Short mmCIF file of C-alpha atoms in Angstrom, two decimals:
data_model
loop_
_atom_site.label_atom_id
_atom_site.label_comp_id
_atom_site.label_asym_id
_atom_site.label_seq_id
_atom_site.Cartn_x
_atom_site.Cartn_y
_atom_site.Cartn_z
CA MET A 1249 86.48 86.81 76.55
CA LYS A 1250 90.25 87.00 76.18
CA CYS A 1251 92.19 87.62 72.97
CA HIS A 1252 93.46 84.43 71.29
CA HIS A 1253 96.99 85.79 71.33
CA CYS A 1254 97.30 87.63 74.65
CA GLU A 1255 95.62 88.37 77.99
CA LYS A 1256 93.75 91.50 76.84
CA PRO A 1257 89.96 91.37 76.36
CA ALA A 1258 88.84 90.40 72.85
CA VAL A 1259 87.06 93.33 71.20
CA PHE A 1260 87.12 92.02 67.61
CA HIS A 1261 85.11 88.93 66.78
CA ILE A 1262 86.03 87.84 63.27
CA THR A 1263 84.51 84.97 61.36
CA GLU A 1264 86.98 84.06 58.61
CA LEU A 1265 85.14 82.53 55.62
CA THR A 1266 88.11 82.38 53.25
CA GLY A 1267 89.24 78.85 54.11
CA PRO A 1268 87.44 75.54 53.60
CA GLU A 1269 85.86 75.85 57.09
CA PRO A 1270 84.61 79.05 58.79
CA GLN A 1271 87.10 80.10 61.44
CA GLU A 1272 86.17 82.08 64.58
CA LEU A 1273 88.76 84.58 65.83
CA HIS A 1274 88.52 86.64 69.00
CA LEU A 1275 91.20 89.30 69.16
CA CYS A 1276 92.21 92.39 71.08
CA GLU A 1277 92.61 95.75 69.34
CA ASP A 1278 96.33 95.32 68.62
CA HIS A 1279 96.20 91.75 67.39
CA ALA A 1280 93.11 92.48 65.29
CA ARG A 1281 94.94 95.33 63.57
CA GLU A 1282 97.96 93.15 63.04
CA TYR A 1283 95.77 90.36 61.67
CA LEU A 1284 93.67 92.52 59.38
CA SER A 1285 96.49 94.59 57.96
CA ALA A 1286 99.04 91.76 57.62
CA PRO A 1287 100.67 92.27 54.19
CA ALA A 1288 101.45 88.55 53.82
CA GLY A 1289 99.41 85.47 54.67
CA PRO A 1290 100.61 82.92 57.21
CA GLU A 1291 102.18 80.78 54.49
CA PRO A 1292 103.64 83.16 51.90
CA SER A 1293 105.51 80.45 50.00
CA THR A 1294 102.27 78.72 49.00
CA ALA A 1295 100.31 81.86 48.18
CA SER A 1296 97.98 81.34 45.25
CA SER A 1297 95.85 83.81 43.36
CA GLY A 1298 92.86 82.76 45.50
CA GLU A 1299 94.72 83.68 48.65
CA ASP A 1300 95.72 87.03 47.12
CA ALA A 1301 92.05 87.74 46.54
CA SER A 1302 91.23 86.84 50.16
CA LYS A 1303 94.01 89.16 51.36
CA ASN A 1304 92.43 91.97 49.36
CA LYS A 1305 89.10 91.21 51.01
CA ILE A 1306 90.71 91.41 54.42
CA GLY A 1307 92.31 94.70 53.37
CA ASP A 1308 88.81 95.95 52.47
CA THR A 1309 87.52 94.82 55.88
CA ALA A 1310 90.30 96.77 57.58
CA GLN A 1311 89.30 99.85 55.59
CA GLU A 1312 85.65 99.38 56.49
CA LEU A 1313 86.56 99.02 60.13
CA ALA A 1314 88.65 102.17 59.99
CA LYS A 1315 85.64 103.97 58.48
CA LEU A 1316 83.35 102.61 61.20
CA ASP A 1317 85.86 103.72 63.80
CA GLN A 1318 85.56 107.34 62.67
CA ARG A 1319 81.75 107.50 62.99
CA ALA A 1320 80.98 109.89 65.83
CA CYS A 1321 77.82 110.00 67.94
CA PRO A 1322 75.92 113.18 66.98
CA LYS A 1323 74.95 113.74 70.64
CA CYS A 1324 78.10 113.23 72.73
CA GLY A 1325 80.69 113.23 69.94
CA ILE A 1326 82.47 110.00 70.91
CA THR A 1327 83.79 107.84 68.03
CA PHE A 1328 83.54 104.08 67.98
CA TYR A 1329 87.34 103.99 68.01
CA GLU A 1330 87.38 105.96 71.28
CA PHE A 1331 84.86 103.55 72.76
CA ARG A 1332 87.01 100.58 71.81
CA GLN A 1333 90.06 102.28 73.30
CA GLN A 1334 88.52 103.08 76.67
CA GLY A 1335 85.81 100.40 76.90
CA ARG A 1336 83.26 102.98 78.06
CA LEU A 1337 80.52 104.61 76.02
CA GLY A 1338 79.99 108.38 75.86
CA CYS A 1339 76.23 108.70 76.38
CA PRO A 1340 73.00 106.67 76.42
CA TYR A 1341 72.31 107.59 72.76
CA ASP A 1342 75.44 105.62 71.74
CA TYR A 1343 73.39 102.46 72.25
CA VAL A 1344 71.07 103.72 69.47
CA PHE A 1345 73.69 105.25 67.17
CA PHE A 1346 76.18 102.34 67.38
CA GLU A 1347 73.44 99.70 67.69
CA GLN A 1348 74.77 97.49 64.87
CA GLU A 1349 78.36 97.63 66.08
CA LEU A 1350 77.40 96.98 69.70
CA GLU A 1351 75.00 94.12 69.08
CA PRO A 1352 77.61 91.34 68.61
CA LEU A 1353 79.59 92.69 71.56
CA LEU A 1354 76.55 92.71 73.86
CA PHE A 1355 75.57 89.22 72.74
CA ASN A 1356 79.12 88.04 73.37
CA ILE A 1357 79.06 89.41 76.92
CA HIS A 1358 75.52 88.50 77.96
CA GLY A 1359 74.41 85.75 75.56
CA GLN A 1360 71.08 87.58 75.36
CA LYS A 1361 69.65 90.50 73.40
CA GLN A 1362 66.53 91.49 75.29
CA HIS A 1363 66.12 93.05 78.74
CA THR A 1364 63.53 91.20 80.80
CA GLY A 1365 63.98 92.88 84.18
CA LYS A 1366 62.31 95.87 85.83
CA ARG A 1367 61.32 98.97 83.88
CA PRO A 1368 61.11 102.52 85.16
CA SER A 1369 57.58 103.90 85.32
CA SER A 1370 58.57 106.74 82.98
CA GLY A 1371 59.59 104.33 80.19
CA ALA A 1372 62.29 104.65 77.52
CA SER A 1373 64.38 107.79 77.28
CA THR A 1374 67.14 107.36 74.72
CA THR A 1375 65.99 109.75 72.02
CA GLY A 1376 64.20 113.09 71.71
CA ARG A 1377 64.59 115.79 74.35
CA HIS A 1378 66.97 113.83 76.60
CA ALA A 1379 69.41 113.04 73.81
CA ASP A 1380 69.18 116.65 72.59
CA LEU A 1381 70.17 117.88 76.04
CA ILE A 1382 73.35 115.81 75.81
CA ARG A 1383 74.14 117.42 72.44
CA LEU A 1384 73.40 120.92 73.77
CA ARG A 1385 75.66 120.39 76.80
CA ARG A 1386 78.50 119.34 74.48
CA GLU A 1387 77.91 122.31 72.15
CA MET A 1388 77.89 124.70 75.10
CA GLN A 1389 81.16 123.26 76.36
CA GLU A 1390 82.71 123.61 72.89
CA ALA A 1391 81.51 127.22 72.66
CA VAL A 1392 83.06 127.98 76.06
CA GLU A 1393 86.34 126.41 74.94
CA ARG A 1394 86.29 128.61 71.79
CA GLU A 1395 85.53 131.56 74.08
CA ASP A 1396 82.33 132.18 72.09
CA TYR A 1397 80.40 133.25 75.17
CA GLU A 1398 77.49 134.71 73.24
CA LEU A 1399 76.75 131.34 71.66
CA ALA A 1400 77.40 129.56 74.98
CA SER A 1401 74.84 131.75 76.70
CA ARG A 1402 72.27 131.13 73.92
CA ILE A 1403 72.79 127.38 74.28
CA ARG A 1404 72.52 127.65 78.06
CA ASP A 1405 69.08 129.25 77.61
CA GLU A 1406 68.10 126.43 75.26
CA ILE A 1407 69.22 123.89 77.87
CA ARG A 1408 67.17 125.64 80.54
CA GLN A 1409 64.15 125.65 78.28
CA ALA A 1410 64.56 121.94 77.50
CA GLU A 1411 65.05 121.11 81.18
CA GLY A 1412 62.01 123.18 82.01
CA THR A 1413 59.57 120.63 80.62
CA GLU A 1414 60.36 118.43 83.61
CA PRO A 1415 62.35 119.16 86.77
CA GLY A 1416 66.02 119.22 85.87
CA PRO A 1417 69.35 120.43 87.19
CA SER A 1418 70.23 124.08 87.02
CA GLN A 1419 73.60 124.89 85.55
CA MET B 945 63.83 120.65 103.41
CA LYS B 946 65.92 121.00 106.55
CA PHE B 947 66.07 118.96 109.67
CA VAL B 948 68.30 118.67 112.67
CA ARG B 949 69.48 115.47 114.20
CA ARG B 950 71.14 115.10 117.55
CA LYS B 951 74.26 113.04 117.42
CA GLY B 952 75.93 112.61 120.79
CA PRO B 953 76.81 115.93 122.40
CA ASN B 954 77.14 117.69 119.07
CA GLN B 955 74.33 118.80 116.85
CA VAL B 956 74.81 117.68 113.31
CA HIS B 957 72.94 119.91 110.91
CA LEU B 958 71.77 118.07 107.88
CA ASN B 959 70.09 119.64 104.95
CA ARG B 960 70.34 119.06 101.25
CA ARG B 961 73.92 120.25 101.31
CA TYR B 962 76.76 118.05 102.50
CA ALA B 963 76.48 116.85 106.06
CA ASN B 964 79.01 118.16 108.51
CA VAL B 965 80.18 114.58 108.87
CA ASN B 966 83.12 113.88 111.04
CA LEU B 967 84.42 110.57 109.76
CA ASP B 968 86.11 110.02 113.12
CA GLU B 969 82.64 109.24 114.44
CA LEU B 970 82.59 106.16 112.22
CA VAL B 971 85.99 104.84 113.29
CA GLY B 972 84.97 103.09 116.48
CA ARG B 973 81.94 101.39 115.01
CA CYS B 974 81.16 99.20 112.07
CA GLY B 975 78.48 98.82 109.46
CA GLU B 976 75.60 96.51 110.32
CA TRP B 977 76.80 94.09 107.66
CA LEU B 978 79.76 93.15 109.92
CA ARG B 979 77.64 92.22 112.92
CA ALA B 980 77.32 88.57 111.96
CA SER B 981 73.60 88.79 112.69
CA GLY B 982 72.33 87.42 109.37
CA PRO B 983 71.65 83.84 108.27
CA GLU B 984 74.69 81.48 107.93
CA ALA B 985 76.91 84.27 109.29
CA ASP B 986 79.61 81.80 110.33
CA ILE B 987 80.49 81.35 106.66
CA VAL B 988 78.66 84.09 104.76
CA ILE B 989 79.99 87.50 105.82
CA SER B 990 77.69 89.66 103.76
CA SER B 991 75.21 89.87 100.90
CA ARG B 992 75.56 92.86 98.61
CA ILE B 993 73.50 94.10 95.68
CA ARG B 994 74.39 97.08 93.55
CA LEU B 995 72.52 98.84 90.77
CA ALA B 996 74.24 100.96 88.11
CA ARG B 997 72.04 103.84 86.96
CA ASP B 998 72.60 106.78 84.64
CA LEU B 999 70.61 109.90 83.91
CA ALA B 1000 68.98 110.18 80.49
CA GLU B 1001 69.95 113.77 79.86
CA PHE B 1002 73.67 113.74 80.66
CA PRO B 1003 76.61 112.13 78.89
CA PHE B 1004 78.22 109.24 80.79
CA ILE B 1005 80.87 110.36 83.28
CA ARG B 1006 83.94 110.03 81.05
CA GLN B 1007 82.38 112.32 78.48
CA CYS B 1008 81.12 114.88 81.03
CA SER B 1009 82.72 118.30 81.30
CA GLU B 1010 83.61 119.39 84.85
CA GLN B 1011 80.65 121.77 84.69
CA ASP B 1012 78.37 118.82 83.84
CA ARG B 1013 79.79 116.78 86.72
CA VAL B 1014 79.21 119.55 89.21
CA ALA B 1015 75.62 120.14 88.00
CA LEU B 1016 74.89 116.42 87.91
CA GLU B 1017 76.30 115.70 91.37
CA ARG B 1018 74.35 118.55 92.94
CA HIS B 1019 71.13 117.64 91.13
CA VAL B 1020 71.29 113.96 92.10
CA ARG B 1021 72.34 114.64 95.71
CA GLN B 1022 69.56 117.17 96.28
CA ARG B 1023 66.92 114.90 94.77
CA LEU B 1024 68.04 111.86 96.75
CA LEU B 1025 68.20 113.63 100.09
CA SER B 1026 64.57 114.70 99.76
CA LEU B 1027 63.42 111.05 99.52
CA PRO B 1028 62.06 109.07 102.49
CA ALA B 1029 64.70 106.32 102.04
CA PHE B 1030 67.43 108.90 102.65
CA GLN B 1031 66.17 110.34 105.93
CA GLY B 1032 69.11 110.37 108.31
CA ALA B 1033 71.57 109.60 105.50
CA TRP B 1034 74.96 111.32 105.31
CA PRO B 1035 76.07 112.99 102.09
CA ILE B 1036 79.87 113.14 101.93
CA ASP B 1037 81.83 115.27 99.45
CA VAL B 1038 84.42 112.69 98.37
CA ALA B 1039 86.25 115.19 96.13
CA ALA B 1040 87.02 117.35 99.18
CA LEU B 1041 88.24 114.49 101.39
CA PRO B 1042 91.93 113.93 102.12
CA ALA B 1043 93.40 110.72 100.60
CA LEU B 1044 93.37 109.01 104.02
CA ASP B 1045 89.63 109.56 104.48
CA ARG B 1046 88.89 108.31 100.98
CA GLN B 1047 90.85 105.13 101.71
CA PHE B 1048 88.97 104.85 105.02
CA LEU B 1049 85.67 104.73 103.11
CA VAL B 1050 87.09 102.13 100.71
CA GLU B 1051 88.10 99.90 103.64
CA ARG B 1052 84.53 100.12 104.97
CA GLN B 1053 83.25 99.17 101.50
CA ALA B 1054 81.24 102.42 101.43
CA ILE B 1055 82.93 103.57 98.21
CA SER B 1056 84.81 101.84 95.41
CA ARG B 1057 88.47 102.23 94.59
CA GLU B 1058 87.35 103.84 91.33
CA LEU B 1059 85.48 106.62 93.19
CA ARG B 1060 88.48 107.06 95.50
CA ASP B 1061 90.80 107.63 92.55
CA ALA B 1062 88.45 109.57 90.25
CA GLN B 1063 88.80 113.28 89.52
CA GLY B 1064 86.27 116.07 89.84
CA ALA B 1065 82.92 116.46 91.58
CA ARG B 1066 81.81 113.21 93.22
CA SER B 1067 80.16 112.14 96.45
CA VAL B 1068 78.68 109.31 98.43
CA ILE B 1069 75.52 109.23 100.49
CA LEU B 1070 75.78 106.80 103.40
CA GLY B 1071 72.54 105.32 104.66
CA GLU B 1072 71.95 104.99 108.38
CA GLY B 1073 73.80 102.01 109.86
CA GLU B 1074 75.77 101.86 106.59
CA THR B 1075 73.26 99.33 105.22
CA PHE B 1076 73.31 101.21 101.93
CA SER B 1077 75.28 103.80 100.06
CA VAL B 1078 74.89 105.68 96.81
CA MET B 1079 77.99 106.81 94.96
CA ILE B 1080 77.43 109.77 92.66
CA ASN B 1081 79.69 110.25 89.60
CA GLU B 1082 81.48 106.93 89.77
CA GLU B 1083 81.75 105.00 86.47
CA ASP B 1084 77.98 105.51 86.25
CA HIS B 1085 76.10 108.57 87.50
CA LEU B 1086 74.66 106.50 90.35
CA ARG B 1087 75.91 103.33 91.95
CA ILE B 1088 73.39 102.23 94.56
CA GLN B 1089 74.51 99.46 96.89
CA VAL B 1090 72.91 97.60 99.78
CA MET B 1091 74.92 95.42 102.20
CA HIS B 1092 73.38 92.98 104.66
CA SER B 1093 74.99 90.68 107.20
CA GLY B 1094 75.02 86.97 106.32
CA PHE B 1095 73.20 85.19 103.49
CA ASP B 1096 70.34 87.65 103.10
CA LEU B 1097 69.87 88.42 99.42
CA GLN B 1098 66.09 88.65 99.22
CA PRO B 1099 65.73 91.34 101.94
CA ALA B 1100 68.71 93.14 100.37
CA TRP B 1101 66.90 93.11 97.02
CA GLU B 1102 63.67 94.39 98.57
CA GLN B 1103 65.56 97.26 100.19
CA ILE B 1104 67.49 98.31 97.07
CA ASN B 1105 64.43 97.94 94.86
CA GLU B 1106 62.49 100.30 97.11
CA ILE B 1107 65.36 102.84 97.08
CA ASP B 1108 65.57 102.55 93.27
CA ASN B 1109 61.80 102.97 92.89
CA GLN B 1110 61.86 106.11 95.01
CA ILE B 1111 64.73 107.57 92.97
CA GLU B 1112 63.22 106.86 89.58
CA LYS B 1113 60.12 108.88 90.43
CA HIS B 1114 62.34 111.97 90.60
CA ILE B 1115 65.21 111.24 88.27
CA ARG B 1116 64.82 110.21 84.64
CA TYR B 1117 67.01 107.15 84.12
CA ALA B 1118 68.59 106.30 80.77
CA PHE B 1119 66.46 103.35 79.67
CA HIS B 1120 66.12 101.56 76.33
CA ASP B 1121 63.04 99.51 75.47
CA ARG B 1122 65.02 96.48 74.34
CA LEU B 1123 68.33 96.84 76.22
CA GLY B 1124 67.02 98.03 79.60
CA PHE B 1125 69.03 100.39 81.82
CA LEU B 1126 71.87 101.93 79.82
CA THR B 1127 75.27 102.08 81.51
CA ALA B 1128 78.69 103.49 80.64
CA CYS B 1129 80.14 99.99 80.26
CA PRO B 1130 78.20 97.47 78.12
CA THR B 1131 78.95 94.76 80.71
CA ASN B 1132 76.37 96.35 83.07
CA VAL B 1133 73.57 97.06 80.59
CA GLY B 1134 70.09 95.59 81.18
CA THR B 1135 69.41 95.30 84.89
CA GLY B 1136 72.63 97.14 85.87
CA MET B 1137 72.67 94.72 88.77
CA ARG B 1138 75.57 92.95 90.47
CA VAL B 1139 74.64 90.44 93.19
CA SER B 1140 77.56 89.42 95.44
CA VAL B 1141 77.90 87.14 98.41
CA MET B 1142 81.08 87.30 100.47
CA LEU B 1143 82.13 83.96 101.92
CA HIS B 1144 84.77 83.01 104.46
CA LEU B 1145 86.23 79.72 103.25
CA PRO B 1146 89.36 78.86 105.27
CA GLY B 1147 88.44 75.16 105.42
CA LEU B 1148 88.40 74.81 101.65
CA VAL B 1149 91.70 76.70 101.39
CA LEU B 1150 93.38 74.48 104.03
CA THR B 1151 92.15 71.26 102.40
CA HIS B 1152 93.20 72.55 98.93
CA GLU B 1153 89.65 72.04 97.72
CA ILE B 1154 88.99 75.70 96.90
CA ASP B 1155 89.76 75.45 93.17
CA ARG B 1156 87.61 72.36 92.83
CA ALA B 1157 84.75 74.08 94.66
CA PHE B 1158 84.96 77.07 92.31
CA ARG B 1159 85.37 75.02 89.15
CA GLY B 1160 82.19 75.28 87.19
CA LEU B 1161 81.24 78.72 88.55
CA GLN B 1162 82.73 80.29 85.42
CA LYS B 1163 80.57 78.06 83.23
CA MET B 1164 77.55 79.33 85.16
CA SER B 1165 78.61 82.92 84.35
CA LEU B 1166 79.54 83.57 87.98
CA ALA B 1167 82.68 85.44 88.96
CA VAL B 1168 84.92 84.82 91.97
CA ARG B 1169 86.76 87.84 93.37
CA GLY B 1170 88.70 88.85 96.47
CA LEU B 1171 87.64 91.00 99.42
CA TYR B 1172 87.65 94.32 97.57
CA GLY B 1173 86.11 93.19 94.29
CA GLU B 1174 87.61 93.16 90.85
CA GLY B 1175 91.35 92.63 90.74
CA SER B 1176 91.73 92.23 94.50
CA GLN B 1177 93.36 89.25 96.17
CA ALA B 1178 91.53 86.71 98.26
CA MET B 1179 92.96 88.02 101.55
CA GLY B 1180 91.89 86.37 104.80
CA ASP B 1181 90.27 83.50 102.84
CA PHE B 1182 87.39 85.79 101.80
CA TYR B 1183 85.81 85.22 98.41
CA GLN B 1184 83.07 87.12 96.64
CA ILE B 1185 80.78 85.25 94.29
CA SER B 1186 78.82 87.42 91.86
CA ASN B 1187 76.90 87.35 88.60
CA GLN B 1188 78.65 88.42 85.40
CA VAL B 1189 75.70 88.70 83.05
CA THR B 1190 73.25 91.59 83.56
CA LEU B 1191 71.10 91.45 80.40
CA GLY B 1192 68.35 88.97 79.52
CA LYS B 1193 67.54 87.82 83.04
CA THR B 1194 65.20 89.41 85.57
CA GLU B 1195 66.58 90.72 88.85
CA GLU B 1196 64.95 87.80 90.66
CA GLU B 1197 66.57 85.32 88.25
CA LEU B 1198 70.00 86.89 88.80
CA ILE B 1199 69.55 86.67 92.57
CA ALA B 1200 68.40 83.05 92.27
CA GLN B 1201 71.47 82.26 90.17
CA VAL B 1202 73.89 83.50 92.84
CA ALA B 1203 71.75 82.30 95.76
CA GLY B 1204 71.52 78.85 94.14
CA ILE B 1205 75.23 78.16 94.40
CA VAL B 1206 75.78 79.51 97.94
CA PRO B 1207 74.24 76.58 99.91
CA SER B 1208 76.56 74.12 98.14
CA LEU B 1209 79.61 76.26 98.91
CA ILE B 1210 78.51 76.52 102.56
CA GLU B 1211 78.09 72.76 102.65
CA TYR B 1212 81.53 72.15 101.04
CA GLU B 1213 83.11 74.47 103.61
CA ARG B 1214 81.37 72.68 106.48
CA ILE B 1215 82.52 69.30 105.13
CA ALA B 1216 86.09 70.63 104.81
CA ARG B 1217 86.01 71.88 108.41
CA ARG B 1218 84.59 68.56 109.63
CA THR B 1219 87.28 66.68 107.72
CA LEU B 1220 89.95 68.86 109.29
CA LEU B 1221 88.50 68.22 112.74
CA GLU B 1222 88.32 64.48 112.14
CA GLN B 1223 91.62 63.94 110.39
CA SER B 1224 93.92 66.60 111.79
CA ALA B 1225 92.29 67.98 114.91
CA ARG B 1226 95.60 68.46 116.73
CA GLU B 1227 97.18 70.42 113.88
CA LEU B 1228 94.05 72.51 113.43
CA HIS B 1229 93.78 73.32 117.12
CA ASP B 1230 97.47 74.19 117.18
CA ARG B 1231 97.14 76.42 114.13
CA VAL B 1232 94.18 78.30 115.61
CA SER B 1233 95.82 78.70 119.03
CA ARG B 1234 99.10 79.90 117.53
CA ALA B 1235 97.25 82.41 115.39
CA TYR B 1236 95.45 83.71 118.46
CA GLY B 1237 98.69 83.74 120.44
CA ILE B 1238 100.49 85.82 117.84
CA LEU B 1239 97.60 88.27 117.53
CA CYS B 1240 97.57 88.72 121.33
CA THR B 1241 101.30 89.08 121.84
CA ALA B 1242 102.98 90.40 118.68
CA LYS B 1243 104.74 93.75 119.00
CA THR B 1244 104.58 94.53 115.29
CA ILE B 1245 102.38 92.92 112.66
CA SER B 1246 101.54 93.55 108.99
CA SER B 1247 98.05 93.88 107.60
CA GLU B 1248 98.47 90.74 105.51
CA GLU B 1249 99.61 88.58 108.45
CA THR B 1250 96.76 89.97 110.55
CA MET B 1251 94.16 88.97 107.94
CA ASP B 1252 95.69 85.52 107.67
CA LEU B 1253 95.73 84.94 111.44
CA LEU B 1254 92.30 86.46 112.02
CA SER B 1255 90.98 84.04 109.42
CA SER B 1256 92.27 81.06 111.44
CA VAL B 1257 90.93 82.54 114.68
CA ARG B 1258 87.53 83.17 113.10
CA MET B 1259 87.30 79.55 112.01
CA GLY B 1260 88.53 78.44 115.45
CA VAL B 1261 85.75 80.35 117.20
CA ASN B 1262 83.13 78.93 114.83
CA LEU B 1263 84.40 75.41 115.50
CA GLY B 1264 84.42 75.89 119.26
CA LEU B 1265 88.22 75.62 119.47
CA LEU B 1266 88.49 79.11 120.95
CA HIS B 1267 86.09 80.38 123.57
CA ASP B 1268 84.89 83.77 124.76
CA LEU B 1269 85.82 85.58 121.55
CA GLN B 1270 82.96 87.13 119.61
CA ILE B 1271 82.61 86.75 115.84
CA PRO B 1272 81.42 90.38 115.41
CA THR B 1273 84.66 91.54 117.10
CA ILE B 1274 86.74 89.46 114.71
CA ASN B 1275 84.71 90.71 111.73
CA GLN B 1276 85.33 94.29 112.83
CA LEU B 1277 89.04 93.66 113.33
CA PHE B 1278 89.36 92.63 109.68
CA VAL B 1279 88.31 96.19 108.78
CA GLN B 1280 89.69 98.18 111.70
CA THR B 1281 93.24 96.83 111.41
CA GLN B 1282 93.54 98.07 107.85
CA PRO B 1283 95.91 101.02 107.22
CA ALA B 1284 93.48 103.94 106.98
CA HIS B 1285 91.37 102.74 109.92
CA LEU B 1286 94.45 102.37 112.11
CA GLN B 1287 95.61 105.88 111.25
CA LYS B 1288 92.16 107.30 111.97
CA LEU B 1289 92.07 105.42 115.28
CA ASN B 1290 95.47 106.87 116.17
CA ARG B 1291 94.43 110.31 114.92
CA GLN B 1292 97.62 110.71 112.91
CA GLU B 1293 99.27 109.60 109.71
CA LEU B 1294 101.62 106.68 110.28
CA GLY B 1295 104.34 105.08 108.14
CA THR B 1296 104.40 101.30 107.60
CA ALA B 1297 106.60 100.47 110.61
CA ASP B 1298 104.55 102.65 112.98
CA ARG B 1299 101.34 101.22 111.57
CA ASN B 1300 102.52 97.67 112.21
CA GLU B 1301 103.27 98.59 115.80
CA ALA B 1302 99.95 100.39 116.25
CA ARG B 1303 98.15 97.41 114.73
CA ALA B 1304 99.74 94.98 117.21
CA ARG B 1305 98.78 97.29 120.12
CA TYR B 1306 95.22 97.66 118.88
CA LEU B 1307 94.78 93.90 118.38
CA GLN B 1308 95.93 93.16 121.92
CA GLN B 1309 93.65 95.77 123.39
CA ARG B 1310 90.57 94.61 121.45
CA LEU B 1311 91.13 90.88 121.96
CA LYS B 1312 91.75 91.42 125.67
CA SER B 1313 88.63 93.55 126.14
CA ASP B 1314 86.57 90.95 124.30
CA LEU B 1315 87.74 88.35 126.83
CA THR B 1316 86.98 90.53 129.85
CA GLU B 1317 83.64 91.76 128.61
CA GLY B 1318 82.55 88.30 127.50
CA PRO B 1319 79.50 87.43 125.45
CA GLN B 1320 77.43 90.37 126.76
CA ASP B 1321 79.59 92.70 124.74
CA LYS B 1322 77.55 93.93 121.85
CA PRO B 1323 79.42 95.99 119.30
CA ARG B 1324 77.89 99.34 118.66
#
């Protein structure tokens, strides 16, 4: 779906309940920011105290969104803001960690919420050992970047141990 | 596991490392999907299905360190090459290929433009006869694709499903109970499946009916793209129809959705061609003959003009306005007259002007040999 104001894809889906009728808005990152942080309403000359209150509410929403944006996946470290910037998630666990944020987006794209197609014989794999391996790989990388090779080597052993429970790649 | 395969005079040693593939071997031939051997091949060029798959224990590609990418690529490649479906397949180290060779694989539809332009460890495994390929470390860890000639979705699905089943016994896919297969982009989540049918629709373009024929596809959540997928132009009157939604429908339902619209589009195209024959036969015949004439005699010709003229010639052959030319030859020429193929054929890098000259020479040679060899000529 395209943004109401430009050609970019709409990543914000806002239902405005401040007017007499609910209003659906689909906006790109830039226009959503502009909309949510606008200091004045569309008709400043007729602003009433009710509209001031609604502006405050919108201000609160912008703050909440900013807070949401900073939440980082404990496994791969990606923030929701980064996801919205690049349109790609960081790891499979993001679908669990950002479930609430992703749900309206997925419904908007697919019009459905439930997979009905084929399933791998080994079943689900988004949590537990597999997600921990993603975290360990990130921590090892961070240790290498800090030149903390002792820690990096300890984490590498942990990765090998975790991979050992089923055939996995060797580093 | 090691095995040796004889390939012409040279022995090609294949093991779980990269094959010693000489891409020049591929230049003179084409993938089976271009042989026009499948159903409705006069209008449907190919049927393609791709599955996006990611490993459960690695971050998605963008979040991978280079070390992760290297480990992941090696792990996936080694696992895949030990599977029965991959016997005789060629693993190619895309990261080590020169830019020209990467573009060559794009033109053959063996890899995506995204894999061509990506950084770091990445590869493709080409199945025998180029009926399938698996890209490793593209947007998703694995992009499995199967291409068949003509309107042949069900067999394509059976083939890719078997490949996928073999892989998932050895590789733990990222899978969520409710959301299905998890992919780097939420637009692919669920089945991870894109079903595409490539159609040649010059009749609808000439009669200005193409927009009307496509109207309504959007409402059915179907996308229309050009020859090389997303963002590419509809060169040579080729259009790809594919599903947009991947979640909430079974693989069979997604195939049925795309397959359901194709017979109507084929019918519209046939009606358009009939109308052209009935109402403007002279102009049509003239257009086709001129196109053929230019292709046979030009001294320099651009890729775009070639596609445009080949499109007219292809329709002309299908309508019986041109004789002795073979559709598989024309299909191949669409690919082999593209820049990287021409340079590989000439065994040197060529600038635009030299390419246009080489293209004109190559077209004359191929069209002439098709005439002399006649219908017995079967492309390799």
